[in-house]
Every structure is written in structure tokens, then in C-alpha cells.
mmCIF file of C-alpha atoms and ligand atoms in Angstrom:
data_model
loop_
_atom_site.group_PDB
_atom_site.id
_atom_site.type_symbol
_atom_site.label_atom_id
_atom_site.label_comp_id
_atom_site.label_asym_id
_atom_site.label_seq_id
_atom_site.Cartn_x
_atom_site.Cartn_y
_atom_site.Cartn_z
ATOM 1 C CA MET O 231 84.256 -25.886 -28.575
ATOM 2 C CA LYS O 232 86.703 -23.195 -27.456
ATOM 3 C CA HIS O 233 89.285 -24.392 -25.008
ATOM 4 C CA ILE O 234 90.737 -22.275 -22.229
ATOM 5 C CA LEU O 235 93.638 -22.864 -19.904
ATOM 6 C CA LEU O 236 93.093 -21.244 -16.536
ATOM 7 C CA VAL O 237 96.217 -20.639 -14.452
ATOM 8 C CA GLU O 238 95.192 -20.014 -10.864
ATOM 9 C CA PRO O 239 97.177 -21.059 -7.780
ATOM 10 C CA ASP O 240 94.228 -20.730 -5.438
ATOM 11 C CA GLU O 241 92.259 -23.933 -5.755
ATOM 12 C CA LYS O 242 88.931 -22.489 -4.677
ATOM 13 C CA THR O 243 89.124 -19.479 -6.976
ATOM 14 C CA GLY O 244 90.097 -21.729 -9.856
ATOM 15 C CA ALA O 245 87.281 -24.127 -9.067
ATOM 16 C CA PHE O 246 84.383 -21.716 -9.198
ATOM 17 C CA LEU O 247 85.855 -19.720 -12.073
ATOM 18 C CA LYS O 248 86.020 -22.870 -14.112
ATOM 19 C CA LEU O 249 82.430 -23.826 -13.385
ATOM 20 C CA ASN O 250 81.123 -20.381 -14.194
ATOM 21 C CA LEU O 251 83.153 -20.150 -17.405
ATOM 22 C CA MET O 252 81.819 -23.507 -18.515
ATOM 23 C CA ARG O 253 78.268 -22.632 -17.738
ATOM 24 C CA SER O 254 78.045 -19.000 -18.877
ATOM 25 C CA ILE O 255 80.174 -19.259 -22.011
ATOM 26 C CA GLY O 256 79.981 -22.957 -22.795
ATOM 27 C CA CYS O 257 83.743 -23.323 -23.256
ATOM 28 C CA ASP O 258 86.058 -26.118 -22.190
ATOM 29 C CA VAL O 259 88.338 -25.206 -19.265
ATOM 30 C CA THR O 260 91.528 -26.870 -18.071
ATOM 31 C CA GLU O 261 92.868 -25.759 -14.722
ATOM 32 C CA ALA O 262 96.551 -25.368 -13.881
ATOM 33 C CA GLY O 263 97.814 -24.529 -10.407
ATOM 34 C CA SER O 264 101.005 -22.846 -11.618
ATOM 35 C CA ALA O 265 102.737 -21.485 -14.710
ATOM 36 C CA ALA O 266 104.980 -24.555 -14.800
ATOM 37 C CA GLU O 267 102.003 -26.882 -14.807
ATOM 38 C CA ALA O 268 100.392 -24.797 -17.518
ATOM 39 C CA LEU O 269 103.509 -24.893 -19.706
ATOM 40 C CA SER O 270 103.734 -28.629 -19.392
ATOM 41 C CA PHE O 271 100.103 -28.914 -20.493
ATOM 42 C CA LEU O 272 100.758 -26.584 -23.430
ATOM 43 C CA SER O 273 103.670 -28.699 -24.621
ATOM 44 C CA ARG O 274 101.156 -31.477 -25.278
ATOM 45 C CA HIS O 275 97.909 -29.627 -26.109
ATOM 46 C CA SER O 276 96.812 -26.435 -27.760
ATOM 47 C CA VAL O 277 94.266 -23.990 -26.358
ATOM 48 C CA ASP O 278 92.497 -20.858 -27.615
ATOM 49 C CA HIS O 279 93.280 -18.563 -24.699
ATOM 50 C CA VAL O 280 95.149 -18.590 -21.420
ATOM 51 C CA ILE O 281 93.680 -16.835 -18.381
ATOM 52 C CA CYS O 282 96.278 -15.927 -15.790
ATOM 53 C CA ARG O 283 97.373 -13.312 -13.314
ATOM 54 C CA HIS O 284 99.632 -10.500 -14.422
ATOM 55 C CA SER O 285 102.649 -11.957 -12.584
ATOM 56 C CA ASP O 286 102.442 -15.146 -14.687
ATOM 57 C CA SER O 287 101.774 -13.486 -18.012
ATOM 58 C CA HIS O 288 105.415 -13.384 -19.225
ATOM 59 C CA HIS O 289 105.480 -17.203 -19.429
ATOM 60 C CA PHE O 290 103.001 -17.314 -22.284
ATOM 61 C CA SER O 291 104.324 -15.521 -25.315
ATOM 62 C CA ASN O 292 102.514 -16.973 -28.311
ATOM 63 C CA ILE O 293 99.037 -17.492 -26.909
ATOM 64 C CA PRO O 294 96.286 -14.882 -26.558
ATOM 65 C CA LEU O 295 96.076 -13.927 -22.897
ATOM 66 C CA ILE O 296 93.335 -12.749 -20.601
ATOM 67 C CA ILE O 297 94.870 -11.118 -17.554
ATOM 68 C CA MET O 298 93.040 -11.252 -14.237
ATOM 69 C CA LYS O 299 93.460 -8.084 -12.240
ATOM 70 C CA LEU O 300 93.210 -8.005 -8.484
ATOM 71 C CA GLU O 301 90.080 -5.867 -8.552
ATOM 72 C CA ASP O 302 88.289 -8.125 -11.042
ATOM 73 C CA SER O 303 85.271 -9.955 -9.710
ATOM 74 C CA TRP O 304 84.654 -13.432 -11.042
ATOM 75 C CA LYS O 305 81.846 -12.034 -13.157
ATOM 76 C CA ASN O 306 84.257 -9.537 -14.664
ATOM 77 C CA ILE O 307 86.595 -12.312 -15.629
ATOM 78 C CA VAL O 308 83.823 -14.341 -17.204
ATOM 79 C CA MET O 309 82.685 -11.261 -19.170
ATOM 80 C CA LYS O 310 86.227 -10.505 -20.358
ATOM 81 C CA THR O 311 86.698 -14.086 -21.467
ATOM 82 C CA GLY O 312 83.449 -14.086 -23.397
ATOM 83 C CA GLN O 313 84.509 -10.901 -25.166
ATOM 84 C CA ALA O 314 87.957 -12.292 -25.971
ATOM 85 C CA LEU O 315 86.465 -15.448 -27.440
ATOM 86 C CA GLY O 316 83.796 -13.523 -29.303
ATOM 87 C CA LEU O 317 81.126 -15.543 -27.505
ATOM 88 C CA ASN O 318 77.976 -14.418 -25.774
ATOM 89 C CA VAL O 319 77.995 -14.524 -22.016
ATOM 90 C CA ASN O 320 74.832 -15.492 -20.233
ATOM 91 C CA PHE O 321 74.828 -15.689 -16.457
ATOM 92 C CA MET O 322 71.298 -16.977 -16.261
ATOM 93 C CA GLU O 323 71.350 -19.710 -18.815
ATOM 94 C CA ASN O 324 73.240 -22.916 -19.043
ATOM 95 C CA ARG O 325 75.406 -23.122 -22.134
ATOM 96 C CA ILE O 326 76.392 -26.731 -21.723
ATOM 97 C CA GLN O 327 75.522 -29.067 -24.616
ATOM 98 C CA ALA O 328 76.360 -32.536 -23.286
ATOM 99 C CA GLU O 329 73.754 -34.607 -21.464
ATOM 100 C CA TYR O 330 75.964 -35.010 -18.374
ATOM 101 C CA VAL O 331 78.651 -32.551 -17.281
ATOM 102 C CA PRO O 332 81.861 -33.877 -15.716
ATOM 103 C CA VAL O 333 82.871 -32.150 -12.497
ATOM 104 C CA SER O 334 86.062 -32.898 -10.627
ATOM 105 C CA LEU O 335 85.881 -34.725 -7.314
ATOM 106 C CA ASN O 336 87.833 -31.800 -5.901
ATOM 107 C CA TYR O 337 84.695 -29.664 -5.798
ATOM 108 C CA PHE O 338 83.367 -32.024 -3.220
ATOM 109 C CA ASN O 339 86.341 -31.250 -0.976
ATOM 110 C CA VAL O 340 85.674 -27.565 -0.923
ATOM 111 C CA ILE O 341 81.962 -27.907 -0.298
ATOM 112 C CA SER O 342 82.316 -30.755 2.204
ATOM 113 C CA SER O 343 79.313 -32.286 3.957
ATOM 114 C CA TYR O 344 76.427 -30.376 2.489
ATOM 115 C CA SER O 345 73.192 -31.457 1.097
ATOM 116 C CA LEU O 346 73.414 -30.923 -2.638
ATOM 117 C CA GLU O 347 70.691 -29.538 -4.803
ATOM 118 C CA CYS O 348 71.374 -31.891 -7.672
ATOM 119 C CA ASP O 349 71.843 -35.576 -8.409
ATOM 120 C CA VAL O 350 75.366 -36.874 -8.828
ATOM 121 C CA TYR O 351 76.221 -39.676 -11.265
ATOM 122 C CA ILE O 352 79.231 -41.766 -12.127
ATOM 123 C CA ARG O 353 80.022 -42.865 -15.653
ATOM 124 C CA VAL O 354 80.328 -46.521 -16.424
ATOM 125 C CA ARG O 355 81.938 -47.371 -19.730
ATOM 126 C CA LYS O 356 80.239 -50.159 -21.682
ATOM 127 C CA ASN O 357 82.821 -50.199 -24.425
ATOM 128 C CA GLU O 358 85.075 -47.824 -26.416
ATOM 129 C CA ASN O 359 82.200 -45.639 -27.623
ATOM 130 C CA GLU O 360 79.381 -46.200 -25.215
ATOM 131 C CA SER O 361 78.860 -45.465 -21.556
ATOM 132 C CA HIS O 362 75.967 -45.067 -19.218
ATOM 133 C CA TYR O 363 75.465 -43.051 -16.069
ATOM 134 C CA VAL O 364 74.532 -44.352 -12.653
ATOM 135 C CA LYS O 365 73.081 -42.134 -9.940
ATOM 136 C CA ARG O 366 75.184 -42.216 -6.790
ATOM 137 C CA LEU O 367 74.082 -39.212 -4.725
ATOM 138 C CA HIS O 368 70.536 -37.934 -4.677
ATOM 139 C CA ALA O 369 69.525 -34.292 -4.619
ATOM 140 C CA GLY O 370 68.816 -33.356 -1.021
ATOM 141 C CA ASP O 371 71.021 -36.113 0.427
ATOM 142 C CA PHE O 372 73.781 -35.175 2.781
ATOM 143 C CA PHE O 373 77.121 -36.510 1.718
ATOM 144 C CA LEU O 374 80.221 -37.057 3.772
ATOM 145 C CA GLN O 375 83.861 -36.662 2.886
ATOM 146 C CA SER O 376 84.268 -40.394 3.442
ATOM 147 C CA ASP O 377 81.734 -41.094 0.666
ATOM 148 C CA VAL O 378 83.772 -39.045 -1.751
ATOM 149 C CA GLU O 379 87.035 -40.567 -0.496
ATOM 150 C CA LYS O 380 85.740 -44.046 -1.313
ATOM 151 C CA TYR O 381 85.335 -43.081 -4.955
ATOM 152 C CA ARG O 382 88.712 -41.407 -5.043
ATOM 153 C CA GLU O 383 90.370 -44.556 -3.764
ATOM 154 C CA MET O 384 88.656 -46.449 -6.550
ATOM 155 C CA GLY O 385 90.483 -44.151 -8.966
ATOM 156 C CA LEU O 386 87.513 -41.978 -9.873
ATOM 157 C CA LYS O 387 88.424 -38.413 -10.864
ATOM 158 C CA GLU O 388 85.094 -36.985 -11.933
ATOM 159 C CA PHE O 389 81.455 -37.114 -11.051
ATOM 160 C CA TYR O 390 78.729 -36.246 -13.560
ATOM 161 C CA ILE O 391 75.879 -33.800 -13.106
ATOM 162 C CA PRO O 392 72.819 -33.873 -15.400
ATOM 163 C CA LYS O 393 72.872 -30.924 -17.758
ATOM 164 C CA GLU O 394 69.593 -29.451 -16.507
ATOM 165 C CA GLN O 395 70.828 -29.463 -12.910
ATOM 166 C CA PHE O 396 74.222 -27.996 -13.698
ATOM 167 C CA THR O 397 73.170 -24.372 -13.094
ATOM 168 C CA SER O 398 71.976 -25.188 -9.627
ATOM 169 C CA PHE O 399 75.240 -27.024 -8.961
ATOM 170 C CA VAL O 400 77.279 -24.020 -10.133
ATOM 171 C CA ASN O 401 75.219 -21.657 -8.031
ATOM 172 C CA PHE O 402 75.596 -23.886 -5.032
ATOM 173 C CA VAL O 403 79.370 -24.141 -5.341
ATOM 174 C CA THR O 404 79.766 -20.453 -6.119
ATOM 175 C CA GLU O 405 77.700 -19.536 -3.122
ATOM 176 C CA LYS O 406 79.682 -21.798 -0.832
ATOM 177 C CA LEU O 407 83.010 -20.523 -2.115
ATOM 178 C CA THR O 408 82.383 -16.808 -2.394
ATOM 179 C CA GLY O 409 79.701 -16.179 0.179
ATOM 180 C CA ASP O 410 76.619 -15.112 -1.698
ATOM 181 C CA ILE O 411 75.971 -11.390 -1.796
ATOM 182 C CA ALA O 412 72.435 -11.856 -0.513
ATOM 183 C CA ASN O 413 73.811 -13.330 2.685
ATOM 184 C CA ALA O 414 76.563 -10.786 3.030
ATOM 185 C CA LYS O 415 76.570 -8.186 5.753
ATOM 186 C CA MET O 416 74.948 -4.868 5.056
ATOM 187 C CA GLU O 417 78.302 -3.228 4.721
ATOM 188 C CA ARG O 418 79.157 -5.374 1.748
ATOM 189 C CA GLN O 419 75.754 -4.694 0.257
ATOM 190 C CA SER O 420 76.370 -1.004 0.630
ATOM 191 C CA ASP O 421 79.742 -1.389 -1.119
ATOM 192 C CA ALA O 422 78.087 -3.401 -3.839
ATOM 193 C CA TYR O 423 75.493 -0.649 -4.272
ATOM 194 C CA GLU O 424 78.206 1.974 -4.692
ATOM 195 C CA ILE O 425 80.140 -0.175 -7.139
ATOM 196 C CA THR O 426 76.977 -0.728 -9.154
ATOM 197 C CA LEU O 427 76.241 3.013 -9.284
ATOM 198 C CA ASP O 428 79.819 3.721 -10.288
ATOM 199 C CA ARG O 429 79.701 1.191 -13.032
ATOM 200 C CA LEU O 430 76.420 2.511 -14.291
ATOM 201 C CA HIS O 431 77.782 6.058 -14.469
ATOM 202 C CA SER O 432 81.135 5.216 -15.984
ATOM 203 C CA LEU O 433 80.292 2.350 -18.314
ATOM 204 C CA GLY O 434 76.564 2.659 -18.873
ATOM 205 C CA ILE O 435 74.104 -0.166 -18.856
ATOM 206 C CA ASP O 436 75.421 -3.437 -20.148
ATOM 207 C CA GLU O 437 74.565 -7.001 -19.345
ATOM 208 C CA LEU O 438 76.793 -7.050 -16.298
ATOM 209 C CA THR O 439 75.378 -3.816 -14.863
ATOM 210 C CA VAL O 440 71.882 -5.243 -15.189
ATOM 211 C CA GLU O 441 73.016 -8.414 -13.474
ATOM 212 C CA LEU O 442 74.666 -6.464 -10.661
ATOM 213 C CA VAL O 443 71.570 -4.351 -10.129
ATOM 214 C CA ASN O 444 69.367 -7.426 -9.998
ATOM 215 C CA GLU O 445 71.638 -9.095 -7.509
ATOM 216 C CA SER O 446 71.917 -5.993 -5.426
ATOM 217 C CA ILE O 447 68.117 -5.567 -5.337
ATOM 218 C CA LYS O 448 67.703 -9.194 -4.377
ATOM 219 C CA ALA O 449 70.165 -8.663 -1.535
ATOM 220 C CA MET O 450 68.236 -5.643 -0.354
ATOM 221 C CA GLU O 451 64.941 -7.567 -0.399
ATOM 222 C CA GLN O 452 66.516 -10.431 1.472
ATOM 223 C CA SER O 453 67.918 -8.207 4.158
ATOM 224 C CA LEU O 454 64.638 -6.289 4.508
ATOM 225 C CA LYS O 455 62.905 -9.506 5.478
ATOM 226 C CA ASN O 456 64.947 -9.610 8.661
ATOM 227 C CA MET O 457 64.698 -5.935 9.458
ATOM 228 C CA HIS O 458 61.795 -5.039 11.684
ATOM 229 C CA GLY O 459 61.906 -1.344 12.291
ATOM 230 C CA LEU O 460 63.804 1.873 12.752
ATOM 231 C CA THR O 461 65.542 0.856 15.954
ATOM 232 C CA GLN O 462 66.969 -2.240 14.404
ATOM 233 C CA PHE O 463 67.992 -0.245 11.352
ATOM 234 C CA LEU O 464 69.859 2.225 13.565
ATOM 235 C CA HIS O 465 71.746 -0.626 15.209
ATOM 236 C CA ALA O 466 72.640 -2.048 11.837
ATOM 237 C CA MET O 467 73.700 1.363 10.599
ATOM 238 C CA ARG O 468 75.998 1.829 13.579
ATOM 239 C CA ALA O 469 77.486 -1.634 13.227
ATOM 240 C CA ASN O 470 78.151 -1.263 9.512
ATOM 241 C CA LYS O 471 79.773 1.489 7.532
ATOM 242 C CA LEU O 472 76.992 2.350 5.122
ATOM 243 C CA SER O 473 77.206 4.957 2.403
ATOM 244 C CA TYR O 474 74.630 7.753 2.556
ATOM 245 C CA SER O 475 73.074 6.747 -0.727
ATOM 246 C CA TYR O 476 72.627 3.141 0.352
ATOM 247 C CA ALA O 477 71.256 4.030 3.787
ATOM 248 C CA HIS O 478 68.880 6.521 2.148
ATOM 249 C CA SER O 479 67.502 4.033 -0.374
ATOM 250 C CA TYR O 480 67.399 1.197 2.121
ATOM 251 C CA LEU O 481 65.509 3.152 4.751
ATOM 252 C CA ILE O 482 62.961 4.504 2.267
ATOM 253 C CA CYS O 483 62.337 0.969 1.152
ATOM 254 C CA LEU O 484 62.082 -0.378 4.684
ATOM 255 C CA ILE O 485 59.524 2.231 5.731
ATOM 256 C CA LEU O 486 57.447 1.855 2.579
ATOM 257 C CA HIS O 487 57.293 -1.882 3.154
ATOM 258 C CA LYS O 488 56.226 -1.368 6.759
ATOM 259 C CA ILE O 489 53.429 1.123 6.118
ATOM 260 C CA ILE O 490 51.913 -0.359 2.969
ATOM 261 C CA ASP O 491 49.915 -2.847 5.014
ATOM 262 C CA GLN O 492 47.895 0.043 6.397
ATOM 263 C CA PHE O 493 46.602 0.834 2.917
ATOM 264 C CA GLU O 494 44.069 -1.131 0.965
ATOM 265 C CA TRP O 495 46.463 -1.906 -1.855
ATOM 266 C CA ASP O 496 47.740 -5.206 -3.137
ATOM 267 C CA SER O 497 50.765 -5.165 -0.934
ATOM 268 C CA THR O 498 52.823 -7.967 -2.489
ATOM 269 C CA LYS O 499 52.897 -6.298 -5.897
ATOM 270 C CA MET O 500 53.365 -2.912 -4.288
ATOM 271 C CA LYS O 501 56.323 -4.015 -2.207
ATOM 272 C CA ASP O 502 58.070 -5.273 -5.288
ATOM 273 C CA ARG O 503 57.583 -1.920 -7.012
ATOM 274 C CA MET O 504 58.679 -0.027 -3.925
ATOM 275 C CA THR O 505 61.973 -1.851 -3.747
ATOM 276 C CA TYR O 506 62.791 -0.845 -7.309
ATOM 277 C CA LEU O 507 61.642 2.715 -6.699
ATOM 278 C CA ALA O 508 63.767 3.125 -3.610
ATOM 279 C CA TYR O 509 66.747 1.594 -5.340
ATOM 280 C CA PHE O 510 66.493 3.651 -8.524
ATOM 281 C CA HIS O 511 64.975 6.990 -7.598
ATOM 282 C CA ASP O 512 68.223 8.976 -7.440
ATOM 283 C CA ILE O 513 70.276 6.702 -9.641
ATOM 284 C CA SER O 514 71.006 9.499 -12.115
ATOM 285 C CA LEU O 515 72.876 11.497 -9.467
ATOM 286 C CA GLU O 516 76.553 10.847 -9.117
ATOM 287 C CA ASN O 517 77.202 11.896 -5.568
ATOM 288 C CA SER O 518 75.285 11.782 -2.354
ATOM 289 C CA ASP O 519 75.473 15.537 -1.647
ATOM 290 C CA LEU O 520 73.316 16.068 -4.693
ATOM 291 C CA MET O 521 70.822 13.514 -3.372
ATOM 292 C CA LYS O 522 70.297 15.589 -0.229
ATOM 293 C CA ILE O 523 68.868 18.512 -2.189
ATOM 294 C CA ASN O 524 65.088 18.293 -2.222
ATOM 295 C CA SER O 525 63.845 21.856 -2.699
ATOM 296 C CA GLU O 526 64.418 24.912 -4.898
ATOM 297 C CA GLU O 527 65.641 26.701 -1.790
ATOM 298 C CA LEU O 528 68.372 24.175 -0.977
ATOM 299 C CA LEU O 529 69.397 24.100 -4.607
ATOM 300 C CA GLU O 530 69.709 27.891 -4.575
ATOM 301 C CA GLU O 531 71.934 27.775 -1.468
ATOM 302 C CA ALA O 532 74.182 24.943 -2.669
ATOM 303 C CA SER O 533 77.420 25.987 -4.280
ATOM 304 C CA LEU O 534 77.170 23.965 -7.430
ATOM 305 C CA SER O 535 78.174 24.472 -11.010
ATOM 306 C CA ARG O 536 75.486 25.208 -13.563
ATOM 307 C CA GLU O 537 75.861 21.731 -14.936
ATOM 308 C CA GLU O 538 75.344 20.166 -11.501
ATOM 309 C CA LYS O 539 72.305 22.330 -10.793
ATOM 310 C CA LYS O 540 70.772 21.189 -14.023
ATOM 311 C CA GLN O 541 71.535 17.606 -13.114
ATOM 312 C CA VAL O 542 69.751 17.984 -9.785
ATOM 313 C CA LEU O 543 66.738 19.732 -11.323
ATOM 314 C CA ASN O 544 66.249 17.018 -13.926
ATOM 315 C CA HIS O 545 67.346 14.011 -11.898
ATOM 316 C CA ALA O 546 63.882 12.484 -11.511
ATOM 317 C CA LEU O 547 63.342 12.522 -15.270
ATOM 318 C CA GLU O 548 66.851 11.209 -15.850
ATOM 319 C CA SER O 549 66.398 8.344 -13.382
ATOM 320 C CA ALA O 550 63.226 7.386 -15.237
ATOM 321 C CA ASN O 551 65.163 7.438 -18.521
ATOM 322 C CA ILE O 552 67.863 5.175 -17.117
ATOM 323 C CA VAL O 553 65.342 2.718 -15.797
ATOM 324 C CA GLU O 554 63.656 2.432 -19.163
ATOM 325 C CA ARG O 555 66.703 0.572 -20.368
ATOM 326 C CA PHE O 556 66.492 -2.129 -17.719
ATOM 327 C CA PRO O 557 64.618 -5.175 -18.895
ATOM 328 C CA LYS O 558 61.909 -6.859 -16.842
ATOM 329 C CA LEU O 559 61.097 -4.215 -14.272
ATOM 330 C CA PRO O 560 57.698 -4.076 -12.567
ATOM 331 C CA LEU O 561 55.199 -1.962 -14.516
ATOM 332 C CA GLY O 562 54.812 1.753 -13.988
ATOM 333 C CA ILE O 563 58.147 2.349 -12.273
ATOM 334 C CA GLY O 564 59.125 5.081 -14.743
ATOM 335 C CA THR O 565 56.099 7.250 -13.988
ATOM 336 C CA ILE O 566 56.621 7.158 -10.243
ATOM 337 C CA LEU O 567 60.333 7.853 -10.620
ATOM 338 C CA LYS O 568 59.523 10.943 -12.661
ATOM 339 C CA GLU O 569 57.057 12.117 -10.049
ATOM 340 C CA HIS O 570 59.133 11.437 -6.956
ATOM 341 C CA HIS O 571 59.585 15.130 -6.201
ATOM 342 C CA GLY O 572 56.029 16.017 -7.067
ATOM 343 C CA SER O 573 56.231 17.258 -10.649
ATOM 344 C CA LYS O 574 54.656 15.296 -13.459
ATOM 345 C CA SER O 575 57.410 16.249 -15.880
ATOM 346 C CA GLY O 576 60.201 14.965 -13.632
ATOM 347 C CA MET O 577 61.815 18.400 -13.441
ATOM 348 C CA GLY O 578 62.180 20.774 -10.529
ATOM 349 C CA PHE O 579 60.888 20.769 -6.960
ATOM 350 C CA PRO O 580 57.348 22.216 -6.906
ATOM 351 C CA GLU O 581 56.338 23.989 -3.713
ATOM 352 C CA THR O 582 52.645 23.134 -3.883
ATOM 353 C CA LEU O 583 51.365 19.607 -3.470
ATOM 354 C CA SER O 584 50.109 18.133 -6.682
ATOM 355 C CA ILE O 585 47.030 15.951 -6.459
ATOM 356 C CA SER O 586 47.333 14.791 -10.044
ATOM 357 C CA ILE O 587 50.352 12.527 -9.489
ATOM 358 C CA ALA O 588 50.045 8.810 -8.721
ATOM 359 C CA PRO O 589 49.112 7.817 -5.144
ATOM 360 C CA LEU O 590 52.327 5.833 -4.830
ATOM 361 C CA SER O 591 54.314 8.939 -5.820
ATOM 362 C CA MET O 592 52.630 10.859 -3.014
ATOM 363 C CA MET O 593 53.432 8.150 -0.529
ATOM 364 C CA PHE O 594 57.012 8.007 -1.709
ATOM 365 C CA MET O 595 57.467 11.778 -1.310
ATOM 366 C CA VAL O 596 56.335 11.766 2.294
ATOM 367 C CA VAL O 597 58.484 8.787 3.206
ATOM 368 C CA GLU O 598 61.535 10.233 1.507
ATOM 369 C CA SER O 599 61.018 13.526 3.277
ATOM 370 C CA PHE O 600 60.900 11.642 6.580
ATOM 371 C CA VAL O 601 64.075 9.727 5.738
ATOM 372 C CA ASP O 602 65.947 12.878 4.660
ATOM 373 C CA GLN O 603 65.272 14.451 8.031
ATOM 374 C CA PHE O 604 65.857 11.255 9.973
ATOM 375 C CA LEU O 605 69.313 10.761 8.470
ATOM 376 C CA GLU O 606 70.250 14.357 9.286
ATOM 377 C CA ILE O 607 70.012 13.644 13.020
ATOM 378 C CA HIS O 608 73.061 12.069 14.572
ATOM 379 C CA GLU O 609 71.385 9.937 17.226
ATOM 380 C CA PRO O 610 67.637 10.218 16.709
ATOM 381 C CA ARG O 611 65.452 9.834 19.801
ATOM 382 C CA GLN O 612 61.697 9.449 20.022
ATOM 383 C CA GLU O 613 61.213 13.231 20.497
ATOM 384 C CA ASP O 614 63.103 13.857 17.295
ATOM 385 C CA LEU O 615 60.867 11.478 15.415
ATOM 386 C CA ILE O 616 57.764 13.156 16.778
ATOM 387 C CA GLY O 617 59.220 16.526 15.776
ATOM 388 C CA ILE O 618 59.706 15.310 12.231
ATOM 389 C CA LEU O 619 56.188 13.930 12.112
ATOM 390 C CA GLN O 620 54.747 17.249 13.270
ATOM 391 C CA LYS O 621 56.504 19.113 10.497
ATOM 392 C CA LEU O 622 55.375 16.548 7.971
ATOM 393 C CA SER O 623 51.753 16.748 9.061
ATOM 394 C CA VAL O 624 51.736 20.507 8.478
ATOM 395 C CA LYS O 625 53.258 20.249 5.033
ATOM 396 C CA TYR O 626 51.533 17.111 3.791
ATOM 397 C CA ASN O 627 47.911 17.796 4.593
ATOM 398 C CA LYS O 628 46.008 16.278 1.683
ATOM 399 C CA VAL O 629 44.749 12.923 0.444
ATOM 400 C CA ILE O 630 47.346 10.161 0.260
ATOM 401 C CA TYR O 631 50.052 12.523 1.544
ATOM 402 C CA GLN O 632 48.139 12.931 4.757
ATOM 403 C CA GLN O 633 47.338 9.244 5.053
ATOM 404 C CA THR O 634 51.013 8.462 4.690
ATOM 405 C CA VAL O 635 51.930 10.783 7.534
ATOM 406 C CA GLN O 636 49.312 9.030 9.645
ATOM 407 C CA ALA O 637 50.659 5.639 8.691
ATOM 408 C CA LEU O 638 54.168 6.765 9.647
ATOM 409 C CA GLU O 639 52.846 8.017 12.949
ATOM 410 C CA SER O 640 51.189 4.756 13.798
ATOM 411 C CA MET O 641 54.290 2.813 12.761
ATOM 412 C CA ILE O 642 56.528 4.873 15.016
ATOM 413 C CA LEU O 643 54.164 4.986 17.969
ATOM 414 C CA LYS O 644 53.484 1.281 17.749
ATOM 415 C CA GLN O 645 57.194 0.691 17.880
ATOM 416 C CA LYS O 646 57.422 2.802 20.987
ATOM 417 C CA LYS O 647 54.688 0.762 22.633
ATOM 418 C CA LYS O 648 56.570 -2.426 21.863
ATOM 419 C CA ALA O 649 59.782 -1.020 23.334
ATOM 420 C CA SER O 650 58.242 0.129 26.618
HETATM 421 FE FE1 LIG T 874 66.333 10.604 -2.803
HETATM 422 FE FE1 LIG T 875 65.358 12.466 -5.715
#
């Protein structure tokens, strides 16, 4: 097994990095709190790589180094390490071989007094070669610092977690130490969305991008559960600095989720698809000004280079192409992405309403059109919303388009009733 020495003065950072390295790469990790401590370890042992911060790097001359930069996320560091060791990284799977995994008692300091999601064992040595494991804390039990202290006083340094529960232990500790993204404030989700888009455009789709997208979508779904309507969204938008592209995708998704119940469609499956659609529809565009263009006329007026105009014209098709490379997406997402401006080919902004595109595409177009106009208004009032609806009902006067306008109307008017 590859052995890594991790030099990290911050105990918490070191702790969850170690766990995630062990789990995702399956390597052995020794922690050191300082360069001095690391050097003393190296005088007695050899390791494959040292992970340290740039400021410590000059201490380690003959050993391959992995430098942690300030802007690196823990996932970045795990990825880099996997690459350096020539080992596959897998964030989902547990790479641990042993039956029971030793974890330092120190983890139980940083996560004090929680109910754990795994059983905790101690090892009892029978003889030189044999030991057995005794369960001491049960999954779901609350534990107290004093419980852990008792073991420490007895000289115990490590607890043991069963291999199959190790992932849930790592997730639990990571969540407690970093604050899980799904529970983060919207502002952080918006930042995460931008970072994900950036990464996708600059580095393409790799394992980490896919992971980031999945996490970011999960966060959006989570936050949507607690979001009840436009008014609440406006409050949240004022309280958080949200990027245009995030607000745009988020609001489309929120409205789609709210109105779908008025249609006779299987809404659970539909909601899942809608979240992906809202998240991905403009993913091929690199800046939010380009996302605001939704007609030939606006494209004509915009002062853009030829290249940019082409990008805008083909963005629906391009988004569909990008999405094809993401594994495990709900079925049929590509088609709707292509059609999200009303053309079957995914190119251009047709003036006439097509009735040959998918019903969900029609619904998406109306909702997006509403959101585009809604986000243009600085402080939208009820009259503004009614104004938007009137314009929409003139333009979208057929089949599902029309039903979507009606569903929007009833959503907004119902909200008004509740407020008064
Ligand atoms: Fe859009
Ligand atoms: Fe678009």
C-alpha cells in the first residue's frame, strides 16, 4: 500500500483530508502537525509522497512532493494525490481493504457529542498475531466527550470502524468539519455553481467536474425543498449575493417544480428532470450576458463578435452535447435541452411556436421567458408580475404553452391570496 505523509498544522483540515485520502485512494496516511514533526518521522520511516503547504516544501528535498495551494479544495488535493501516485480516485466508493479501519480518537474530539451513523469498535489483542474487535458505541447512539476520555485514559489511541461503514463515517466527519455544501447558504451554492461552470469550460468534463455538478445539483434540490414561492426567493436573493446565472437557473427550477402539480404528469420523475434541465440549459455559454439573449432581435442588437454570436445561436445544441458526456442523467434531457428555445435542431431562436417539440420543452420555454423578464425588474411588484403574464399570454397561445401560462397565473394569484 502506498504511504503518504501529510504535513498540516490545522488539526481539523488534516483530520478530514486523511480520512478522505484513505477512503478515496486507499493509501496509508500519517499525519504530522509541523515540518519538524514530519522530519523526525522521516528519519525513522520512508514514505512515497509528502503532502504539504508551499511554505513547508523546502524542508523535503529528496521526496516527491504534493503542494497544497490555498485555493485547493479538499477534493482537489485528493485528486492531485491520486494522480501523483498513479492511482484511481473514487469519491463514491470505499477503497479500504481491511475488515476494520483504525481511526484516531482525535476525530471524536472534533465531532464531539453527536450521534454517529456507524458502530465503533475497540481492538483486543489475543496474542501476537490475532485480535478481535468489540463493539463499544452503537450506530445512532449519542456519545459524550467523557466516554471518549475514559478510553484515552486507558491508553487507547484508536477506535475501529467496520469497513462497510467507513464511507458513512468519512462523510459524517467531513460534513461536520467542512459544513456540507447542501446545507450551505445560497450564496455559497451560487459560488459553487460558478466555480463548477468555470471548471467545466476551462478543464472540460473529468471525474471531479461530474462530482461537483452532482453535488451542486443536490444542493439546489435540497434548498428548493425549503423555498415556497417567489416572495421567499426575492428575500433570499436580496440576502445573498447570487450570480445571474445561478439565480436564473434556480428560479426556473423553482417555478417548474411549483407548477408541475397542475399537470397530469408523473411529477416526481418530472421534477428530477426539471432540476437537471434548469441547471444545464445554458451550460455551454461562458458568461451571463450571453444567457440573457433569447431572440434573433436581441442577438442582432448585441455587440458581439462573430464567434460569440455563433456560440449564442448554437448554445442549446452545445449544452445538449455537453450533457451527453455526463453519466447517469435522467432520460431524455438532451432532447429538451436542444429544444429549449423552440427549435428541434437546437440552433437559433424561431419566431413561431413549434408544436412538434416535446411538451416539457414548451413548458420550459414559457417559464424561462417569465424568469428572464422577472429578473430584469429591480423590485418586482404584483402589477409587474401581472404585466409579464399578460405579455406571455399573448405570445404563448397554444397547447402546452398556453396551459403553462395559466399555471403560472394561478401560482402567482394564489400566492397573492395567501399574502393578503
Ligand atoms: Fe437560459
Ligand atoms: Fe438558453
